[in-house]
């Protein structure tokens, strides 16, 4: 039986998410301490049972801490999961948690013939770097986790990585796609299993656009004003401008922008050949709805980030999303048994199609389970365990084949996807072209690439110079 995982510990009152929205109120639970006989009192538990994921209030025995072992086997493997359960990324964060739990529901939470048990501790980052760092610290110091997985927003990923490195805890960012975690800031404790760098798919995406629409030479971009926006957009802009495209202007609206009409008016004035839009969370829903209402659908070719039409958001969209093309490392409409087996199982369990967030955490659990069993469930020697993680290869994941490069980032497929309507009326992303085994450095020489700064608002590639 999968052990219920403690839910979010709430951060300090007044902490804000990336958009400035206030986070939870600061409740710490009934007592903030421990109950009788060593029982810890939790504000609520995330209860996981076959077919049911719900919240309950309870007292639960504290999971054994540290790395207790018998005969070389680590009996209790404590894994911390960080995801936004509140704020702009809440819908995607829910899918992350469900994806992680769904793997263990399917396969059981014991490994090595029942000798080891995986305990999951789940915390809410609220999409805020400071809260993410605080929650990571709580996972390590209070729940005694031996590793941390998850994180959605790139800026939170950077903050968590700094903390985990300082305390010597492995961090596996399956969702957070912060480029530099496996580039200029690479370290042996950060291994991006089942993940991606923000710019990995956008490099390939720009290449596809250049080859299929060579007459589109004037580019405008719009992306949220934080790390992921800079990095996904930077990958697209770098390749596009290397191929003779003129970068007219870049717009950087804040996260949680309620109204994009002022940006759309400026785009019309510029009259570009194409628009590349990077959006995340609820912003994606608002952006596409307003793009359509403003009359821009079909007027300007729109090339979106993976998150623009991710299933966690596409479920809330209508015809405004039909035909939208995105560059991504996951496509739920991929016609392959490994992907469709996962899609169908998820649909049966949750009555919805899976997002990349769900697939990433599910695949991350698959990767870790395979790695832990390969060392006989003895993770007490961290170097041996991490070497096993790095050498693990997945040939049958929901994403397609995945293996790590020497910088601890996956070499993986990139799918140029289009939103289509299924026979049952639901929307999903179907590949129209596949780039196989793509490197995070695209076709650039890694040493030369790493001499450049990470993509930022001020650096979008050596030839990226906006003309307006």
CSV table of C-alpha atoms in Angstrom, one decimal:
chain,number,residue,atom,x,y,z
A,1,UNK,CA,0.0,0.0,0.0
A,2,UNK,CA,1.4,3.4,-0.9
A,3,UNK,CA,2.1,5.4,2.1
A,4,UNK,CA,0.1,8.7,2.4
A,5,UNK,CA,2.4,11.6,1.9
A,6,UNK,CA,2.4,14.6,4.2
A,7,UNK,CA,1.0,17.6,2.4
A,8,UNK,CA,2.2,21.2,2.1
A,9,UNK,CA,3.7,23.0,4.9
A,10,UNK,CA,2.6,26.6,4.6
A,11,UNK,CA,5.3,29.2,4.2
A,12,UNK,CA,5.5,32.5,6.1
A,13,UNK,CA,2.5,34.8,5.9
A,14,UNK,CA,2.8,37.3,3.1
A,15,UNK,CA,5.1,35.2,0.9
A,16,UNK,CA,4.3,35.8,-2.7
A,17,UNK,CA,4.3,33.7,-5.9
A,18,UNK,CA,6.1,34.8,-9.0
A,19,UNK,CA,3.3,37.1,-10.0
A,20,UNK,CA,3.1,38.9,-6.7
A,21,UNK,CA,-0.1,37.1,-5.6
A,22,UNK,CA,0.0,36.3,-1.9
A,23,UNK,CA,0.5,32.7,-0.9
A,24,UNK,CA,-1.1,30.7,1.8
A,25,UNK,CA,-1.9,32.4,5.1
A,26,UNK,CA,0.9,30.9,7.2
A,27,UNK,CA,-1.0,28.1,9.0
A,28,UNK,CA,1.4,25.6,10.4
A,29,UNK,CA,-1.0,22.9,11.6
A,30,UNK,CA,-2.8,22.2,14.8
A,31,UNK,CA,0.3,22.4,17.0
A,32,UNK,CA,3.3,22.7,14.8
A,33,UNK,CA,5.0,20.0,16.8
A,34,UNK,CA,4.7,16.3,17.6
A,35,UNK,CA,1.8,14.4,19.1
A,36,UNK,CA,1.9,11.5,21.6
A,37,UNK,CA,4.3,8.6,21.2
A,38,UNK,CA,6.3,10.3,18.5
A,39,UNK,CA,3.4,10.9,16.1
A,40,UNK,CA,3.7,14.0,14.1
A,41,UNK,CA,0.6,16.2,13.6
A,42,UNK,CA,0.1,17.3,10.0
A,43,UNK,CA,-2.3,20.0,8.9
A,44,UNK,CA,-3.5,17.6,6.3
A,45,UNK,CA,-2.4,14.4,4.5
A,46,UNK,CA,-2.4,13.7,0.8
A,47,UNK,CA,-4.3,10.4,0.8
A,48,UNK,CA,-3.6,8.2,-2.2
A,49,UNK,CA,-5.7,5.2,-2.9
A,50,UNK,CA,-6.5,3.4,-6.1
A,51,UNK,CA,-8.9,5.6,-8.0
A,52,UNK,CA,-9.0,8.3,-5.3
A,53,UNK,CA,-6.8,11.3,-4.5
A,54,UNK,CA,-8.2,13.4,-1.7
A,55,UNK,CA,-7.3,15.6,1.2
A,56,UNK,CA,-7.9,14.5,4.8
A,57,UNK,CA,-7.0,15.8,8.2
A,58,UNK,CA,-5.2,13.3,10.3
A,59,UNK,CA,-2.5,12.3,12.7
A,60,UNK,CA,0.1,10.1,11.0
A,61,UNK,CA,3.1,8.2,12.3
A,62,UNK,CA,6.3,10.0,11.3
A,63,UNK,CA,8.2,8.2,8.6
A,64,UNK,CA,11.5,6.8,9.7
A,65,UNK,CA,14.2,9.4,9.0
A,66,UNK,CA,17.7,9.0,7.7
A,67,UNK,CA,18.8,6.0,5.7
A,68,UNK,CA,18.2,3.1,8.1
A,69,UNK,CA,19.6,0.0,6.5
A,70,UNK,CA,19.8,-3.7,7.1
A,71,UNK,CA,22.3,-5.9,5.4
A,72,UNK,CA,23.2,-3.1,3.0
A,73,UNK,CA,19.6,-2.4,2.0
A,74,UNK,CA,18.1,1.0,2.7
A,75,UNK,CA,14.8,0.1,4.3
A,76,UNK,CA,13.1,3.5,4.1
A,77,UNK,CA,13.7,5.7,1.1
A,78,UNK,CA,12.4,9.2,1.7
A,79,UNK,CA,11.8,11.4,-1.3
A,80,UNK,CA,10.7,15.0,-1.2
A,81,UNK,CA,8.4,16.3,-3.9
A,82,UNK,CA,8.1,20.0,-4.6
A,83,UNK,CA,5.2,21.4,-6.7
A,84,UNK,CA,3.0,24.4,-6.8
A,85,UNK,CA,-0.3,23.5,-5.3
A,86,UNK,CA,-1.4,27.2,-5.2
A,87,UNK,CA,-0.8,30.2,-7.4
A,88,UNK,CA,-0.4,30.5,-11.2
A,89,UNK,CA,0.9,26.9,-11.7
A,90,UNK,CA,-1.6,25.1,-9.4
A,91,UNK,CA,-3.3,23.1,-12.2
A,92,UNK,CA,0.1,21.9,-13.5
A,93,UNK,CA,1.3,21.2,-10.0
A,94,UNK,CA,-1.7,19.0,-9.3
A,95,UNK,CA,-0.8,17.0,-12.4
A,96,UNK,CA,2.8,16.7,-11.1
A,97,UNK,CA,1.7,15.2,-7.8
A,98,UNK,CA,-0.8,12.9,-9.5
A,99,UNK,CA,1.8,11.7,-11.9
A,100,UNK,CA,4.3,10.9,-9.2
A,101,UNK,CA,1.7,9.1,-7.1
A,102,UNK,CA,0.2,7.2,-10.1
A,103,UNK,CA,3.5,5.5,-10.8
A,104,UNK,CA,3.6,4.1,-7.2
A,105,UNK,CA,-0.1,3.2,-7.3
A,106,UNK,CA,0.6,1.1,-10.4
A,107,UNK,CA,3.8,-0.5,-9.3
A,108,UNK,CA,3.7,-0.5,-5.5
A,109,UNK,CA,5.9,1.6,-3.2
A,110,UNK,CA,8.2,-1.3,-2.2
A,111,UNK,CA,11.3,-2.2,-4.1
A,112,UNK,CA,13.8,-5.1,-4.1
A,113,UNK,CA,11.2,-7.7,-3.3
A,114,UNK,CA,9.7,-5.7,-0.5
A,115,UNK,CA,13.0,-5.0,1.3
A,116,UNK,CA,12.7,-1.2,0.8
A,117,UNK,CA,9.7,1.2,1.0
A,118,UNK,CA,9.5,4.5,-0.8
A,119,UNK,CA,8.0,7.3,1.3
A,120,UNK,CA,6.9,10.5,-0.5
A,121,UNK,CA,6.7,13.9,1.2
A,122,UNK,CA,5.0,16.6,-0.8
A,123,UNK,CA,5.3,20.3,-0.3
A,124,UNK,CA,3.8,23.4,-2.0
A,125,UNK,CA,6.2,25.9,-3.5
A,126,UNK,CA,3.4,28.3,-4.5
A,127,UNK,CA,5.7,29.0,-7.5
A,128,UNK,CA,7.9,31.2,-5.4
A,129,UNK,CA,11.7,30.8,-5.1
A,130,UNK,CA,11.9,31.8,-1.5
A,131,UNK,CA,9.1,29.5,-0.5
A,132,UNK,CA,10.6,26.7,-2.6
A,133,UNK,CA,13.9,27.0,-0.8
A,134,UNK,CA,12.1,27.1,2.6
A,135,UNK,CA,10.1,23.9,1.7
A,136,UNK,CA,13.2,22.1,0.5
A,137,UNK,CA,14.9,22.9,3.8
A,138,UNK,CA,11.8,21.5,5.7
A,139,UNK,CA,11.9,18.3,3.7
A,140,UNK,CA,15.6,17.8,4.5
A,141,UNK,CA,15.6,18.8,8.2
A,142,UNK,CA,12.1,17.7,9.3
A,143,UNK,CA,11.3,14.8,7.0
A,144,UNK,CA,14.9,13.6,6.5
A,145,UNK,CA,14.5,13.0,2.8
A,146,UNK,CA,17.4,11.6,1.0
A,147,UNK,CA,16.6,13.3,-2.3
A,148,UNK,CA,14.3,15.9,-3.8
A,149,UNK,CA,12.3,15.7,-7.1
A,150,UNK,CA,9.9,18.0,-8.9
A,151,UNK,CA,9.7,21.8,-9.0
A,152,UNK,CA,7.9,23.6,-11.8
A,153,UNK,CA,9.1,27.1,-12.3
A,154,UNK,CA,12.6,27.6,-13.6
A,155,UNK,CA,13.4,30.4,-11.0
A,156,UNK,CA,12.3,28.1,-8.2
A,157,UNK,CA,14.5,25.4,-9.7
A,158,UNK,CA,17.6,27.6,-9.4
A,159,UNK,CA,16.8,28.4,-5.8
A,160,UNK,CA,16.2,24.8,-4.8
A,161,UNK,CA,19.4,23.6,-6.5
A,162,UNK,CA,21.4,26.2,-4.5
A,163,UNK,CA,20.0,24.8,-1.3
A,164,UNK,CA,20.3,21.1,-2.0
A,165,UNK,CA,23.9,21.6,-3.2
A,166,UNK,CA,24.8,23.3,0.1
A,167,UNK,CA,23.5,20.4,2.1
A,168,UNK,CA,24.7,17.6,-0.2
A,169,UNK,CA,21.3,16.3,-1.1
A,170,UNK,CA,20.6,15.1,-4.7
A,171,UNK,CA,18.0,17.1,-6.7
A,172,UNK,CA,16.2,15.6,-9.7
A,173,UNK,CA,14.4,18.4,-11.5
A,174,UNK,CA,12.0,16.4,-13.7
A,175,UNK,CA,9.9,19.4,-14.5
A,176,UNK,CA,11.9,22.6,-13.7
A,177,UNK,CA,13.7,23.3,-17.0
A,178,UNK,CA,16.2,25.9,-15.8
A,179,UNK,CA,18.9,25.8,-18.5
A,180,UNK,CA,22.0,26.5,-16.4
A,181,UNK,CA,21.3,23.7,-13.9
A,182,UNK,CA,22.9,21.3,-16.5
A,183,UNK,CA,25.0,23.9,-18.3
A,184,UNK,CA,27.1,26.6,-16.7
A,185,UNK,CA,26.0,25.7,-13.1
A,186,UNK,CA,26.2,21.9,-13.5
A,187,UNK,CA,27.1,20.0,-10.4
A,188,UNK,CA,27.1,16.2,-9.7
A,189,UNK,CA,24.1,16.4,-7.3
A,190,UNK,CA,21.7,17.9,-9.9
A,191,UNK,CA,20.5,15.3,-12.4
A,192,UNK,CA,17.7,16.1,-14.7
A,193,UNK,CA,16.0,12.7,-15.0
A,194,UNK,CA,12.9,12.7,-17.3
A,195,UNK,CA,13.4,16.4,-17.7
A,196,UNK,CA,14.5,19.0,-20.2
A,197,UNK,CA,16.2,22.4,-20.5
A,198,UNK,CA,13.8,25.2,-21.5
A,199,UNK,CA,15.7,25.9,-24.8
A,200,UNK,CA,16.1,22.3,-25.9
A,201,UNK,CA,12.8,22.0,-27.8
A,202,UNK,CA,12.8,25.6,-29.0
A,203,UNK,CA,16.1,25.3,-30.8
A,204,UNK,CA,14.7,22.4,-32.9
A,205,UNK,CA,11.3,24.2,-33.2
A,206,UNK,CA,12.9,27.3,-34.8
A,207,UNK,CA,14.8,25.0,-37.2
A,208,UNK,CA,11.6,23.4,-38.3
A,209,UNK,CA,9.9,26.8,-38.9
A,210,UNK,CA,12.9,28.0,-40.9
A,211,UNK,CA,12.9,25.0,-43.1
A,212,UNK,CA,9.2,24.9,-43.6
A,213,UNK,CA,8.4,28.6,-43.9
A,214,UNK,CA,11.6,30.2,-45.2
A,215,UNK,CA,9.8,33.4,-46.2
A,216,UNK,CA,8.9,34.2,-42.6
A,217,UNK,CA,11.7,36.6,-41.9
A,218,UNK,CA,10.3,39.1,-39.4
A,219,UNK,CA,9.8,37.8,-35.8
A,220,UNK,CA,8.1,39.2,-32.7
A,221,UNK,CA,8.1,37.3,-29.4
A,222,UNK,CA,6.1,37.5,-26.3
A,223,UNK,CA,7.0,35.6,-23.1
A,224,UNK,CA,6.6,36.0,-19.3
A,225,UNK,CA,9.2,38.1,-17.6
A,226,UNK,CA,11.2,35.4,-15.7
A,227,UNK,CA,13.8,32.7,-16.4
A,228,UNK,CA,11.7,30.2,-18.3
A,229,UNK,CA,10.3,32.9,-20.6
A,230,UNK,CA,13.9,34.1,-21.4
A,231,UNK,CA,15.2,30.6,-22.0
A,232,UNK,CA,12.5,29.0,-24.1
A,233,UNK,CA,12.3,32.2,-26.2
A,234,UNK,CA,16.0,32.5,-26.4
A,235,UNK,CA,16.4,29.1,-27.9
A,236,UNK,CA,13.9,29.9,-30.6
A,237,UNK,CA,15.4,33.4,-31.3
A,238,UNK,CA,19.0,32.2,-31.3
A,239,UNK,CA,18.4,29.6,-34.1
A,240,UNK,CA,16.0,31.9,-36.0
A,241,UNK,CA,18.4,34.9,-36.1
A,242,UNK,CA,21.3,32.5,-36.9
A,243,UNK,CA,19.3,31.7,-40.0
A,244,UNK,CA,18.7,35.3,-41.2
A,245,UNK,CA,15.5,36.1,-39.3
A,246,UNK,CA,15.1,39.7,-38.1
A,247,UNK,CA,14.0,40.1,-34.5
A,248,UNK,CA,11.6,43.1,-34.6
A,249,UNK,CA,10.6,43.3,-30.9
A,250,UNK,CA,10.3,41.3,-27.7
A,251,UNK,CA,7.5,41.7,-25.2
A,252,UNK,CA,8.0,40.6,-21.5
A,253,UNK,CA,4.6,40.8,-19.7
A,254,UNK,CA,4.6,39.8,-16.0
A,255,UNK,CA,3.2,36.4,-15.0
A,256,UNK,CA,-0.5,36.6,-14.3
A,257,UNK,CA,-1.1,39.3,-16.9
A,258,UNK,CA,-4.9,39.7,-17.1
A,259,UNK,CA,-5.2,41.5,-20.4
A,260,UNK,CA,-2.9,41.2,-23.4
A,261,UNK,CA,-4.7,43.6,-25.7
A,262,UNK,CA,-2.1,46.3,-25.4
A,263,UNK,CA,0.6,43.9,-26.6
A,264,UNK,CA,-1.6,42.7,-29.4
A,265,UNK,CA,-2.1,46.2,-30.6
A,266,UNK,CA,1.6,46.7,-30.8
A,267,UNK,CA,2.1,43.4,-32.6
A,268,UNK,CA,-0.4,44.6,-35.2
A,269,UNK,CA,1.5,47.8,-35.6
A,270,UNK,CA,4.7,45.9,-36.2
A,271,UNK,CA,3.0,43.5,-38.7
A,272,UNK,CA,5.5,40.6,-38.3
A,273,UNK,CA,5.7,37.5,-40.4
A,274,UNK,CA,5.4,35.4,-37.3
A,275,UNK,CA,4.9,35.5,-33.5
A,276,UNK,CA,6.5,33.2,-31.1
A,277,UNK,CA,4.6,33.0,-27.8
A,278,UNK,CA,5.9,31.4,-24.6
A,279,UNK,CA,3.2,31.1,-21.9
A,280,UNK,CA,2.7,29.1,-18.7
A,281,UNK,CA,-0.1,28.3,-16.3
A,282,UNK,CA,-3.3,30.2,-16.5
A,283,UNK,CA,-1.7,32.8,-18.7
A,284,UNK,CA,-1.8,30.3,-21.5
A,285,UNK,CA,-5.6,30.1,-21.3
A,286,UNK,CA,-6.0,33.8,-21.2
A,287,UNK,CA,-3.5,34.4,-24.0
A,288,UNK,CA,-5.1,32.1,-26.5
A,289,UNK,CA,-8.6,33.1,-25.7
A,290,UNK,CA,-7.7,36.8,-26.2
A,291,UNK,CA,-5.6,36.1,-29.2
A,292,UNK,CA,-8.6,34.6,-30.9
A,293,UNK,CA,-11.1,37.3,-29.6
A,294,UNK,CA,-8.7,40.0,-30.8
A,295,UNK,CA,-8.9,38.6,-34.3
A,296,UNK,CA,-5.3,37.5,-34.6
A,297,UNK,CA,-5.9,33.8,-35.2
A,298,UNK,CA,-4.9,33.1,-38.8
A,299,UNK,CA,-3.6,36.6,-39.3
A,300,UNK,CA,-0.2,36.0,-37.9
A,301,UNK,CA,1.4,32.5,-37.7
A,302,UNK,CA,1.7,31.7,-34.0
A,303,UNK,CA,4.4,29.3,-32.7
A,304,UNK,CA,3.9,28.4,-29.1
A,305,UNK,CA,6.0,27.0,-26.2
A,306,UNK,CA,5.3,23.5,-25.0
A,307,UNK,CA,3.3,24.9,-22.0
A,308,UNK,CA,1.0,27.0,-24.2
A,309,UNK,CA,-1.1,24.0,-25.1
A,310,UNK,CA,-0.1,21.5,-22.3
A,311,UNK,CA,-3.0,19.2,-21.3
A,312,UNK,CA,-3.2,20.7,-17.8
A,313,UNK,CA,-4.4,23.9,-19.6
A,314,UNK,CA,-5.8,22.5,-22.9
A,315,UNK,CA,-8.6,20.8,-20.9
A,316,UNK,CA,-9.9,24.3,-20.3
A,317,UNK,CA,-9.6,25.6,-23.9
A,318,UNK,CA,-11.9,25.4,-26.9
A,319,UNK,CA,-11.6,26.0,-30.6
A,320,UNK,CA,-9.2,28.9,-30.0
A,321,UNK,CA,-6.5,26.3,-29.5
A,322,UNK,CA,-7.2,24.2,-32.6
A,323,UNK,CA,-4.3,24.2,-35.1
A,324,UNK,CA,-1.8,25.9,-32.7
A,325,UNK,CA,1.7,24.5,-33.3
A,326,UNK,CA,4.2,24.1,-30.5
A,327,UNK,CA,7.6,22.7,-30.0
A,328,UNK,CA,7.8,20.2,-27.1
A,329,UNK,CA,9.6,17.2,-25.6
A,330,UNK,CA,6.2,15.4,-24.9
A,331,UNK,CA,3.2,14.8,-27.1
A,332,UNK,CA,0.3,12.9,-25.7
A,333,UNK,CA,-0.9,12.2,-29.2
A,334,UNK,CA,2.3,10.4,-30.2
A,335,UNK,CA,1.4,7.2,-31.9
A,336,UNK,CA,3.6,4.8,-30.0
A,337,UNK,CA,2.7,2.0,-27.5
A,338,UNK,CA,4.8,3.4,-24.6
A,339,UNK,CA,3.0,6.8,-24.9
A,340,UNK,CA,-0.5,5.5,-25.6
A,341,UNK,CA,-0.3,2.9,-22.9
A,342,UNK,CA,0.4,5.7,-20.4
A,343,UNK,CA,-2.2,8.0,-21.9
A,344,UNK,CA,-4.9,5.3,-21.8
A,345,UNK,CA,-4.1,4.3,-18.2
A,346,UNK,CA,-4.1,7.9,-17.1
A,347,UNK,CA,-7.4,8.6,-18.9
A,348,UNK,CA,-9.0,5.5,-17.2
A,349,UNK,CA,-7.8,6.6,-13.8
A,350,UNK,CA,-8.4,10.3,-13.9
A,351,UNK,CA,-10.9,10.7,-16.8
A,352,UNK,CA,-8.6,13.1,-18.6
A,353,UNK,CA,-5.6,13.1,-20.9
A,354,UNK,CA,-2.2,13.5,-19.2
A,355,UNK,CA,-0.1,16.6,-19.3
A,356,UNK,CA,3.7,16.7,-19.7
A,357,UNK,CA,3.8,17.5,-16.0
A,358,UNK,CA,2.1,14.3,-15.2
A,359,UNK,CA,4.3,12.3,-17.6
A,360,UNK,CA,7.5,13.9,-16.2
A,361,UNK,CA,6.8,12.9,-12.6
A,362,UNK,CA,5.6,9.5,-13.6
A,363,UNK,CA,8.7,8.9,-15.7
A,364,UNK,CA,10.9,10.3,-13.0
A,365,UNK,CA,9.5,7.8,-10.5
A,366,UNK,CA,10.1,5.1,-13.1
A,367,UNK,CA,13.7,6.3,-13.6
A,368,UNK,CA,14.4,6.4,-9.8
A,369,UNK,CA,12.8,3.0,-9.2
A,370,UNK,CA,15.0,1.4,-11.9
A,371,UNK,CA,18.1,3.1,-10.5
A,372,UNK,CA,17.4,2.2,-6.9
A,373,UNK,CA,16.8,-1.4,-7.8
A,374,UNK,CA,20.0,-1.5,-9.9
A,375,UNK,CA,22.1,-0.9,-6.7
A,376,UNK,CA,20.1,-3.5,-4.7
A,377,UNK,CA,18.2,-0.7,-2.9
A,378,UNK,CA,21.3,0.4,-1.1
A,379,UNK,CA,21.5,4.2,-1.5
A,380,UNK,CA,23.8,4.7,1.5
A,381,UNK,CA,26.7,5.2,-0.9
A,382,UNK,CA,25.6,8.3,-2.6
A,383,UNK,CA,28.3,8.2,-5.3
A,384,UNK,CA,27.3,4.7,-6.3
A,385,UNK,CA,23.6,5.5,-6.3
A,386,UNK,CA,24.1,8.7,-8.4
A,387,UNK,CA,26.3,6.8,-10.9
A,388,UNK,CA,23.4,4.3,-11.3
A,389,UNK,CA,21.0,7.2,-11.9
A,390,UNK,CA,23.3,8.7,-14.5
A,391,UNK,CA,23.7,5.4,-16.3
A,392,UNK,CA,20.0,4.6,-16.4
A,393,UNK,CA,18.5,4.7,-19.9
A,394,UNK,CA,14.8,4.5,-20.7
A,395,UNK,CA,13.9,3.0,-24.1
A,396,UNK,CA,10.2,2.8,-23.4
A,397,UNK,CA,9.1,6.0,-21.6
A,398,UNK,CA,6.0,8.0,-22.3
A,399,UNK,CA,8.4,10.7,-23.8
A,400,UNK,CA,10.3,8.2,-26.0
A,401,UNK,CA,13.9,7.2,-25.5
A,402,UNK,CA,15.9,9.1,-22.9
A,403,UNK,CA,19.5,9.0,-21.8
A,404,UNK,CA,21.7,11.5,-20.0
A,405,UNK,CA,24.5,13.5,-21.5
A,406,UNK,CA,27.7,14.2,-19.6
A,407,UNK,CA,26.1,17.3,-18.2
A,408,UNK,CA,23.2,15.3,-16.6
A,409,UNK,CA,20.5,16.4,-19.0
A,410,UNK,CA,18.5,14.1,-21.2
A,411,UNK,CA,19.1,13.6,-24.9
A,412,UNK,CA,15.6,13.1,-26.1
A,413,UNK,CA,13.0,13.6,-28.9
A,414,UNK,CA,11.5,16.9,-29.8
A,415,UNK,CA,8.0,16.9,-31.2
A,416,UNK,CA,6.6,19.6,-33.4
A,417,UNK,CA,3.0,19.3,-32.4
A,418,UNK,CA,-0.4,20.6,-33.6
A,419,UNK,CA,-3.6,20.8,-31.5
A,420,UNK,CA,-6.2,18.5,-33.0
A,421,UNK,CA,-9.6,17.3,-31.9
A,422,UNK,CA,-10.0,13.6,-31.1
A,423,UNK,CA,-13.0,11.5,-32.2
A,424,UNK,CA,-14.3,11.9,-28.6
A,425,UNK,CA,-14.2,15.7,-29.0
A,426,UNK,CA,-11.3,16.3,-26.7
A,427,UNK,CA,-8.2,18.3,-27.8
A,428,UNK,CA,-4.7,16.9,-27.7
A,429,UNK,CA,-1.2,17.6,-29.2
A,430,UNK,CA,-0.3,15.4,-32.2
A,431,UNK,CA,3.2,15.3,-33.6
A,432,UNK,CA,3.6,16.5,-37.2
A,433,UNK,CA,7.4,16.1,-37.2
A,434,UNK,CA,9.9,14.5,-34.8
A,435,UNK,CA,13.5,15.4,-34.2
A,436,UNK,CA,15.2,12.3,-32.6
A,437,UNK,CA,17.8,12.4,-29.9
A,438,UNK,CA,18.2,16.1,-29.5
A,439,UNK,CA,20.9,17.6,-27.4
A,440,UNK,CA,20.4,20.6,-25.1
A,441,UNK,CA,23.1,22.3,-27.1
A,442,UNK,CA,21.3,21.6,-30.4
A,443,UNK,CA,23.9,21.4,-33.1
A,444,UNK,CA,26.2,24.0,-31.5
A,445,UNK,CA,29.6,23.0,-30.1
A,446,UNK,CA,29.0,22.6,-26.3
A,447,UNK,CA,32.3,24.4,-25.3
A,448,UNK,CA,31.5,27.4,-27.5
A,449,UNK,CA,27.9,27.4,-26.4
A,450,UNK,CA,28.8,27.5,-22.8
A,451,UNK,CA,31.1,30.5,-23.3
A,452,UNK,CA,27.9,32.5,-24.0
A,453,UNK,CA,25.7,33.7,-21.2
A,454,UNK,CA,22.5,31.8,-20.3
A,455,UNK,CA,19.5,33.1,-22.3
A,456,UNK,CA,18.1,36.2,-20.5
A,457,UNK,CA,16.2,39.3,-21.3
A,458,UNK,CA,19.5,40.9,-22.3
A,459,UNK,CA,20.9,37.9,-24.2
A,460,UNK,CA,18.8,36.0,-26.8
A,461,UNK,CA,21.7,34.8,-28.9
A,462,UNK,CA,24.7,36.5,-30.5
A,463,UNK,CA,22.7,37.7,-33.6
A,464,UNK,CA,19.6,38.7,-31.7
A,465,UNK,CA,19.3,42.5,-31.9
A,466,UNK,CA,15.7,43.8,-31.8
A,467,UNK,CA,15.1,46.5,-34.4
A,468,UNK,CA,12.3,48.2,-32.5
